[in-house]
Amino acid sequence: MKKMKIYRNYRKSNSITLFNGDSKKLLKKIESESVDLIITSPPYCMKKAYEDPKDDIRTFRQQHIDIFKDIYRVLKPGGSICWQVGYHVTNICLIPLDYIVYDIFTSENDDLEYPILLRNRVIWTFGHGLNSTQRFSGRHETVLWFTKGSDYNFDLDKVRVPQKYPGKLSYKGPNKGNLSGNPLGKNPSDVWEIPNVKANHIEKTEHPCQFPVAIPQRFIKALVPEGGVVFDPFMGSGTTGVASILENCKFIGAEILTEYYSIATHRIKNAINGNSVFRPDIPVLEPNPNMSVSKLPEEFEKIRRIKNGEY
Ligand SMILES: C[S@@+](CC[C@H](N)C(=O)[O-])C[C@H]1O[C@@H](n2cnc3c(N)ncnc32)[C@H](O)[C@@H]1O
């Protein structure tokens, strides 16, 4: 296969476009109805290193209103949008960002030939994160998967996962006594347990908010036809680009900050050269009870006993 080449300026014929600038500007150049999947995680306006400290929830809303028309225009009929967001956290409360995205992305449906239709609200759950003391610790975010119109591509067989009990038999009906599962594995469902990219994750770069390769990779496998076009308007460290290359797709990405743009370019070049570092999308294992970190430290045990009134 011909080696993919990276271009900085968009042309429809490019196999990979990595744009260092504002995605609004890039969007204006992308040809209408040319993209199969738009998948991204936008800024949550939470005062991260890459955000303006003045940005707040109104900024989040406005940024989405500003780009939606072009997002819709560049997507092919039958194409998909996967928007990965969490919560906007203030010192008063949490605001679920997917409500805002849903509202904006579906607000024009009455006037559209191909309405934007929600197919799944995937719960992405992970084992680690900040520990809260005043509420339950947050261990999930969501991905809204929409399609443009009702005739869309979905290849379930490409993303089946192993059954816990593959030998299970039907216990009633005409198939009683026969194997009840699909030989290729089961539907991964709309709850995905995939480790988030924290300090010890093999995919970790200097970017503060990466999502793991497995998230875009699963969507690309299921939703994008062979050789299709994937677009990430807020590509950060280039995770979606890496997943696109692993799945033999074309990729268009925008990143406004040069520091992250360089990381993305480096990762995507490695992927092109077959040197990508990523955690394969395999089920999360149970903890190994023999590892020293799995054992309950004596001091914890003592405090628990005191709390239980045992001393
Ligand atoms: C949540 S991060 C995306 C992280 C990415 N999913 C990854 O795995 O690395 C959002 C990114 O959007 C970038 N960004 C913010 N506004 C932008 C804009 N108008 N155009 C392009 N990129 C932008 C930020 O610098 C940040 O790197």
CSV table of C-alpha atoms and ligand atoms in Angstrom, one decimal:
chain,number,residue,atom,x,y,z
A,1,MET,CA,0.0,0.0,0.0
A,2,LYS,CA,1.2,3.6,-0.8
A,3,LYS,CA,2.6,5.3,2.3
A,4,MET,CA,0.3,8.1,3.5
A,5,LYS,CA,1.6,11.6,3.4
A,6,ILE,CA,0.8,14.5,5.7
A,7,TYR,CA,-0.3,17.9,4.3
A,8,ARG,CA,-0.8,21.0,6.4
A,9,ASN,CA,-3.3,22.6,4.0
A,10,TYR,CA,-6.6,20.9,3.1
A,11,ARG,CA,-7.3,19.4,-0.3
A,12,LYS,CA,-9.9,16.8,-0.8
A,13,SER,CA,-7.4,14.5,-2.4
A,14,ASN,CA,-5.1,14.5,0.7
A,15,SER,CA,-4.9,11.3,2.6
A,16,ILE,CA,-4.0,13.2,5.8
A,17,THR,CA,-4.5,16.9,6.5
A,18,LEU,CA,-3.1,18.2,9.8
A,19,PHE,CA,-4.1,21.9,10.2
A,20,ASN,CA,-2.4,24.0,12.8
A,21,GLY,CA,-5.1,26.6,13.5
A,22,ASP,CA,-8.7,27.2,14.3
A,23,SER,CA,-11.0,24.5,13.2
A,24,LYS,CA,-13.6,27.1,12.2
A,25,LYS,CA,-11.2,28.2,9.5
A,26,LEU,CA,-10.4,24.7,8.4
A,27,LEU,CA,-14.1,23.8,8.3
A,28,LYS,CA,-14.8,26.6,5.8
A,29,LYS,CA,-12.4,24.9,3.3
A,30,ILE,CA,-13.6,21.3,3.6
A,31,GLU,CA,-15.8,20.2,0.8
A,32,SER,CA,-19.5,19.6,1.4
A,33,GLU,CA,-20.7,16.1,2.1
A,34,SER,CA,-17.1,14.7,2.0
A,35,VAL,CA,-16.6,13.3,5.5
A,36,ASP,CA,-17.8,9.9,6.8
A,37,LEU,CA,-17.3,10.4,10.5
A,38,ILE,CA,-16.7,13.5,12.7
A,39,ILE,CA,-15.4,12.5,16.0
A,40,THR,CA,-13.9,14.7,18.7
A,41,SER,CA,-13.7,15.8,22.3
A,42,PRO,CA,-14.1,19.6,22.4
A,43,PRO,CA,-12.8,21.9,25.1
A,44,TYR,CA,-15.1,21.8,28.2
A,45,CYS,CA,-14.3,25.4,29.1
A,46,MET,CA,-12.9,24.3,32.4
A,47,LYS,CA,-9.8,26.6,32.5
A,48,LYS,CA,-7.4,23.9,31.2
A,49,ALA,CA,-4.0,24.9,29.9
A,50,TYR,CA,-5.4,25.2,26.3
A,51,GLU,CA,-8.4,27.3,27.3
A,52,ASP,CA,-9.0,31.0,27.8
A,53,PRO,CA,-9.5,31.5,31.6
A,54,LYS,CA,-12.6,33.6,30.8
A,55,ASP,CA,-14.3,30.8,29.0
A,56,ASP,CA,-17.4,29.4,30.7
A,57,ILE,CA,-20.5,27.4,30.0
A,58,ARG,CA,-21.8,30.1,27.7
A,59,THR,CA,-18.6,30.0,25.7
A,60,PHE,CA,-19.1,26.2,25.3
A,61,ARG,CA,-22.6,26.7,24.0
A,62,GLN,CA,-21.6,29.5,21.6
A,63,GLN,CA,-18.6,27.6,20.2
A,64,HIS,CA,-21.0,24.7,19.4
A,65,ILE,CA,-23.5,27.0,17.8
A,66,ASP,CA,-20.7,28.6,15.7
A,67,ILE,CA,-19.5,25.3,14.2
A,68,PHE,CA,-22.6,23.3,13.8
A,69,LYS,CA,-23.6,24.5,10.4
A,70,ASP,CA,-20.3,23.6,8.9
A,71,ILE,CA,-20.1,20.3,10.8
A,72,TYR,CA,-23.4,19.4,9.2
A,73,ARG,CA,-22.4,20.6,5.7
A,74,VAL,CA,-19.2,18.6,5.5
A,75,LEU,CA,-20.7,15.4,6.7
A,76,LYS,CA,-22.0,12.9,4.1
A,77,PRO,CA,-25.7,11.9,4.3
A,78,GLY,CA,-25.5,8.6,6.3
A,79,GLY,CA,-22.4,9.8,8.0
A,80,SER,CA,-21.9,9.9,11.8
A,81,ILE,CA,-21.0,12.5,14.4
A,82,CYS,CA,-19.5,11.2,17.7
A,83,TRP,CA,-19.1,13.9,20.3
A,84,GLN,CA,-17.2,12.9,23.5
A,85,VAL,CA,-17.9,15.2,26.5
A,86,GLY,CA,-18.0,15.0,30.3
A,87,TYR,CA,-19.2,17.6,32.8
A,88,HIS,CA,-18.6,21.3,33.2
A,89,VAL,CA,-17.8,21.4,36.9
A,90,THR,CA,-18.3,24.6,38.9
A,91,ASN,CA,-18.0,25.0,42.7
A,92,ILE,CA,-21.7,24.9,42.9
A,93,CYS,CA,-22.8,22.0,40.7
A,94,LEU,CA,-22.1,19.8,37.6
A,95,ILE,CA,-23.5,20.6,34.1
A,96,PRO,CA,-23.8,17.6,31.8
A,97,LEU,CA,-22.3,18.9,28.5
A,98,ASP,CA,-24.0,16.3,26.3
A,99,TYR,CA,-27.4,17.9,27.1
A,100,ILE,CA,-26.1,21.2,25.5
A,101,VAL,CA,-24.6,19.4,22.5
A,102,TYR,CA,-27.8,17.4,21.9
A,103,ASP,CA,-29.9,20.5,22.1
A,104,ILE,CA,-27.8,22.4,19.6
A,105,PHE,CA,-27.1,19.6,17.1
A,106,THR,CA,-30.8,18.6,16.8
A,107,SER,CA,-32.3,22.1,17.0
A,108,GLU,CA,-32.7,22.6,13.2
A,109,ASN,CA,-34.0,19.1,12.5
A,110,ASP,CA,-37.4,20.3,11.3
A,111,ASP,CA,-35.8,22.2,8.5
A,112,LEU,CA,-33.2,19.6,7.4
A,113,GLU,CA,-33.5,17.0,4.6
A,114,TYR,CA,-31.3,14.7,6.7
A,115,PRO,CA,-32.1,15.3,10.3
A,116,ILE,CA,-29.4,14.7,13.0
A,117,LEU,CA,-30.6,11.6,14.9
A,118,LEU,CA,-29.2,10.2,18.1
A,119,ARG,CA,-28.3,6.5,17.9
A,120,ASN,CA,-26.5,6.0,21.2
A,121,ARG,CA,-25.4,7.8,24.2
A,122,VAL,CA,-22.4,5.7,25.1
A,123,ILE,CA,-21.3,5.8,28.7
A,124,TRP,CA,-17.5,5.6,28.8
A,125,THR,CA,-16.5,4.4,32.2
A,126,PHE,CA,-13.0,4.2,33.7
A,127,GLY,CA,-11.5,3.1,37.0
A,128,HIS,CA,-9.4,6.1,38.0
A,129,GLY,CA,-9.7,9.9,38.4
A,130,LEU,CA,-10.1,12.6,41.0
A,131,ASN,CA,-11.4,11.4,44.4
A,132,SER,CA,-14.3,13.6,45.6
A,133,THR,CA,-15.2,14.0,49.2
A,134,GLN,CA,-18.5,15.9,48.8
A,135,ARG,CA,-20.1,13.7,46.1
A,136,PHE,CA,-19.5,10.4,44.4
A,137,SER,CA,-16.2,10.4,42.4
A,138,GLY,CA,-16.8,10.8,38.7
A,139,ARG,CA,-15.9,7.7,36.7
A,140,HIS,CA,-17.7,8.2,33.4
A,141,GLU,CA,-18.1,10.6,30.5
A,142,THR,CA,-20.4,10.2,27.5
A,143,VAL,CA,-20.1,10.0,23.7
A,144,LEU,CA,-23.2,11.1,21.7
A,145,TRP,CA,-23.4,9.2,18.4
A,146,PHE,CA,-25.6,10.8,15.9
A,147,THR,CA,-26.2,10.0,12.2
A,148,LYS,CA,-27.1,12.4,9.4
A,149,GLY,CA,-30.4,10.8,8.3
A,150,SER,CA,-31.7,7.4,8.9
A,151,ASP,CA,-29.8,5.4,6.3
A,152,TYR,CA,-26.4,4.9,7.9
A,153,ASN,CA,-23.4,2.5,8.0
A,154,PHE,CA,-23.1,0.2,11.1
A,155,ASP,CA,-20.9,-2.9,11.1
A,156,LEU,CA,-21.5,-4.6,14.4
A,157,ASP,CA,-19.3,-7.6,13.6
A,158,LYS,CA,-16.2,-5.5,13.5
A,159,VAL,CA,-16.6,-4.4,17.1
A,160,ARG,CA,-18.0,-7.5,18.9
A,161,VAL,CA,-16.3,-8.3,22.2
A,162,PRO,CA,-15.8,-11.7,23.8
A,163,GLN,CA,-18.8,-13.1,25.9
A,164,LYS,CA,-18.2,-13.7,29.6
A,165,TYR,CA,-19.9,-17.1,29.2
A,166,PRO,CA,-19.6,-18.1,25.5
A,167,GLY,CA,-20.8,-21.7,26.3
A,168,LYS,CA,-24.2,-20.4,27.5
A,169,LEU,CA,-27.2,-22.4,26.2
A,170,SER,CA,-30.8,-21.2,25.4
A,171,TYR,CA,-33.0,-22.4,28.2
A,172,LYS,CA,-36.4,-22.2,26.4
A,173,GLY,CA,-38.0,-21.7,23.0
A,174,PRO,CA,-37.1,-23.4,19.7
A,175,ASN,CA,-33.4,-23.0,20.3
A,176,LYS,CA,-33.5,-24.6,23.8
A,177,GLY,CA,-30.3,-26.5,24.5
A,178,ASN,CA,-28.4,-24.7,21.6
A,179,LEU,CA,-25.6,-22.2,22.1
A,180,SER,CA,-27.3,-18.8,22.6
A,181,GLY,CA,-24.5,-16.4,21.7
A,182,ASN,CA,-23.0,-15.1,18.5
A,183,PRO,CA,-19.9,-17.1,17.5
A,184,LEU,CA,-18.1,-13.8,16.7
A,185,GLY,CA,-18.8,-12.3,20.2
A,186,LYS,CA,-21.4,-10.0,21.7
A,187,ASN,CA,-22.5,-6.5,21.0
A,188,PRO,CA,-20.2,-4.2,23.1
A,189,SER,CA,-23.3,-2.4,24.5
A,190,ASP,CA,-23.6,1.3,25.2
A,191,VAL,CA,-21.4,1.1,28.4
A,192,TRP,CA,-17.7,1.0,27.5
A,193,GLU,CA,-15.1,0.3,30.2
A,194,ILE,CA,-11.9,1.5,28.7
A,195,PRO,CA,-9.0,2.9,30.9
A,196,ASN,CA,-8.6,6.7,30.7
A,197,VAL,CA,-5.1,8.1,29.8
A,198,LYS,CA,-3.5,8.8,33.1
A,199,ALA,CA,0.2,9.0,34.0
A,200,ASN,CA,1.1,5.3,33.6
A,201,HIS,CA,-0.9,4.7,30.4
A,202,ILE,CA,1.3,3.7,27.5
A,203,GLU,CA,-0.4,6.3,25.2
A,204,LYS,CA,0.2,9.3,27.6
A,205,THR,CA,1.8,12.4,26.1
A,206,GLU,CA,2.2,16.0,27.5
A,207,HIS,CA,-1.4,16.7,26.5
A,208,PRO,CA,-3.6,17.0,29.7
A,209,CYS,CA,-6.8,15.6,28.3
A,210,GLN,CA,-6.3,12.7,25.8
A,211,PHE,CA,-8.9,10.1,25.2
A,212,PRO,CA,-7.6,6.6,24.5
A,213,VAL,CA,-7.1,5.3,21.0
A,214,ALA,CA,-9.7,2.6,21.6
A,215,ILE,CA,-12.6,5.1,21.7
A,216,PRO,CA,-12.2,6.5,18.2
A,217,GLN,CA,-10.9,3.2,16.9
A,218,ARG,CA,-14.1,1.4,18.0
A,219,PHE,CA,-16.3,4.0,16.3
A,220,ILE,CA,-14.2,4.0,13.1
A,221,LYS,CA,-14.4,0.2,12.8
A,222,ALA,CA,-18.2,0.2,13.2
A,223,LEU,CA,-19.1,3.4,11.3
A,224,VAL,CA,-16.6,4.1,8.6
A,225,PRO,CA,-16.4,2.2,5.3
A,226,GLU,CA,-13.0,1.0,4.2
A,227,GLY,CA,-10.8,4.0,3.2
A,228,GLY,CA,-13.4,6.5,4.4
A,229,VAL,CA,-12.7,10.0,5.7
A,230,VAL,CA,-12.5,10.8,9.5
A,231,PHE,CA,-12.4,14.4,10.8
A,232,ASP,CA,-11.4,15.6,14.3
A,233,PRO,CA,-11.9,19.4,14.7
A,234,PHE,CA,-10.2,19.5,18.1
A,235,MET,CA,-7.6,16.8,17.7
A,236,GLY,CA,-5.3,17.6,20.6
A,237,SER,CA,-2.5,15.0,20.7
A,238,GLY,CA,-3.8,13.4,17.5
A,239,THR,CA,-5.5,10.3,19.0
A,240,THR,CA,-8.2,10.2,16.4
A,241,GLY,CA,-5.6,10.5,13.7
A,242,VAL,CA,-3.7,7.5,15.1
A,243,ALA,CA,-6.9,5.4,15.2
A,244,SER,CA,-7.8,6.4,11.6
A,245,ILE,CA,-4.4,5.2,10.3
A,246,LEU,CA,-4.7,2.0,12.3
A,247,GLU,CA,-8.0,1.4,10.5
A,248,ASN,CA,-6.7,2.5,7.0
A,249,CYS,CA,-8.9,5.6,6.8
A,250,LYS,CA,-8.1,9.1,5.6
A,251,PHE,CA,-7.9,11.8,8.3
A,252,ILE,CA,-8.4,15.5,8.7
A,253,GLY,CA,-7.5,17.2,12.0
A,254,ALA,CA,-7.2,20.7,13.4
A,255,GLU,CA,-5.3,21.8,16.5
A,256,ILE,CA,-4.9,25.4,17.5
A,257,LEU,CA,-1.9,25.1,19.8
A,258,THR,CA,1.4,24.5,18.2
A,259,GLU,CA,2.7,22.5,21.2
A,260,TYR,CA,-0.1,19.9,20.8
A,261,TYR,CA,0.0,20.1,17.0
A,262,SER,CA,3.6,18.9,17.2
A,263,ILE,CA,2.7,16.0,19.5
A,264,ALA,CA,-0.1,15.0,17.1
A,265,THR,CA,2.1,15.2,14.1
A,266,HIS,CA,4.7,13.0,15.8
A,267,ARG,CA,2.2,10.4,16.9
A,268,ILE,CA,0.5,10.3,13.5
A,269,LYS,CA,3.9,9.9,11.7
A,270,ASN,CA,4.7,7.0,14.0
A,271,ALA,CA,1.3,5.4,13.1
A,272,ILE,CA,2.1,5.8,9.4
A,273,ASN,CA,5.4,4.1,10.0
A,274,GLY,CA,3.8,1.2,11.9
A,275,ASN,CA,5.4,2.4,15.2
A,276,SER,CA,2.3,3.5,17.0
A,277,VAL,CA,2.1,3.0,20.7
A,278,PHE,CA,-1.4,2.2,21.9
A,279,ARG,CA,-3.3,0.0,24.3
A,280,PRO,CA,-5.2,-2.7,22.3
A,281,ASP,CA,-9.0,-2.6,22.8
A,282,ILE,CA,-9.3,-5.6,25.0
A,283,PRO,CA,-11.5,-6.1,28.1
A,284,VAL,CA,-10.3,-4.7,31.4
A,285,LEU,CA,-8.9,-7.5,33.5
A,286,GLU,CA,-9.6,-8.1,37.1
A,287,PRO,CA,-6.8,-6.8,39.4
A,288,ASN,CA,-3.9,-9.3,39.9
A,289,PRO,CA,-4.2,-10.2,43.7
A,290,ASN,CA,-0.5,-11.1,43.9
A,291,MET,CA,0.7,-7.5,43.1
A,292,SER,CA,1.9,-5.6,46.1
A,293,VAL,CA,-0.4,-2.6,45.3
A,294,SER,CA,-3.4,-5.0,45.4
A,295,LYS,CA,-2.9,-5.8,49.1
A,296,LEU,CA,-4.6,-3.8,51.8
A,297,PRO,CA,-1.9,-1.7,53.6
A,298,GLU,CA,-1.8,-2.4,57.4
A,299,GLU,CA,-2.4,1.2,58.2
A,300,PHE,CA,-5.7,1.2,56.2
A,301,GLU,CA,-6.7,-2.0,57.9
A,302,LYS,CA,-6.1,-0.4,61.3
A,303,ILE,CA,-8.2,2.7,60.5
A,304,ARG,CA,-11.0,0.6,59.1
A,305,ARG,CA,-11.1,-1.4,62.3
A,306,ILE,CA,-11.2,1.8,64.4
A,307,LYS,CA,-14.1,3.1,62.3
A,308,ASN,CA,-15.9,-0.2,62.8
A,309,GLY,CA,-15.4,0.1,66.6
A,310,GLU,CA,-13.2,-3.0,66.7
A,311,TYR,CA,-10.5,-1.2,68.9
B,1,LIG,C1,-10.2,18.0,24.9
B,1,LIG,S1,-8.8,18.4,23.9
B,1,LIG,C2,-8.8,17.0,22.7
B,1,LIG,C3,-7.9,15.9,23.1
B,1,LIG,C4,-7.8,14.8,22.1
B,1,LIG,N1,-9.1,14.1,22.0
B,1,LIG,C5,-6.7,13.9,22.4
B,1,LIG,O1,-6.9,12.7,22.6
B,1,LIG,O2,-5.6,14.3,22.5
B,1,LIG,C6,-9.4,19.7,23.0
B,1,LIG,C7,-8.3,20.3,22.1
B,1,LIG,O3,-8.9,21.3,21.2
B,1,LIG,C8,-7.9,22.3,21.0
B,1,LIG,N2,-8.7,23.5,20.5
B,1,LIG,C9,-9.4,24.4,21.3
B,1,LIG,N3,-10.0,25.3,20.5
B,1,LIG,C10,-9.7,25.0,19.2
B,1,LIG,C11,-10.0,25.5,17.9
B,1,LIG,N4,-10.9,26.6,17.8
B,1,LIG,N5,-9.6,24.9,16.8
B,1,LIG,C12,-8.7,23.8,16.9
B,1,LIG,N6,-8.4,23.3,18.1
B,1,LIG,C13,-8.8,23.8,19.2
B,1,LIG,C14,-7.2,22.5,22.3
B,1,LIG,O4,-6.0,23.1,22.2
B,1,LIG,C15,-7.2,21.0,22.8
B,1,LIG,O5,-5.9,20.5,22.5
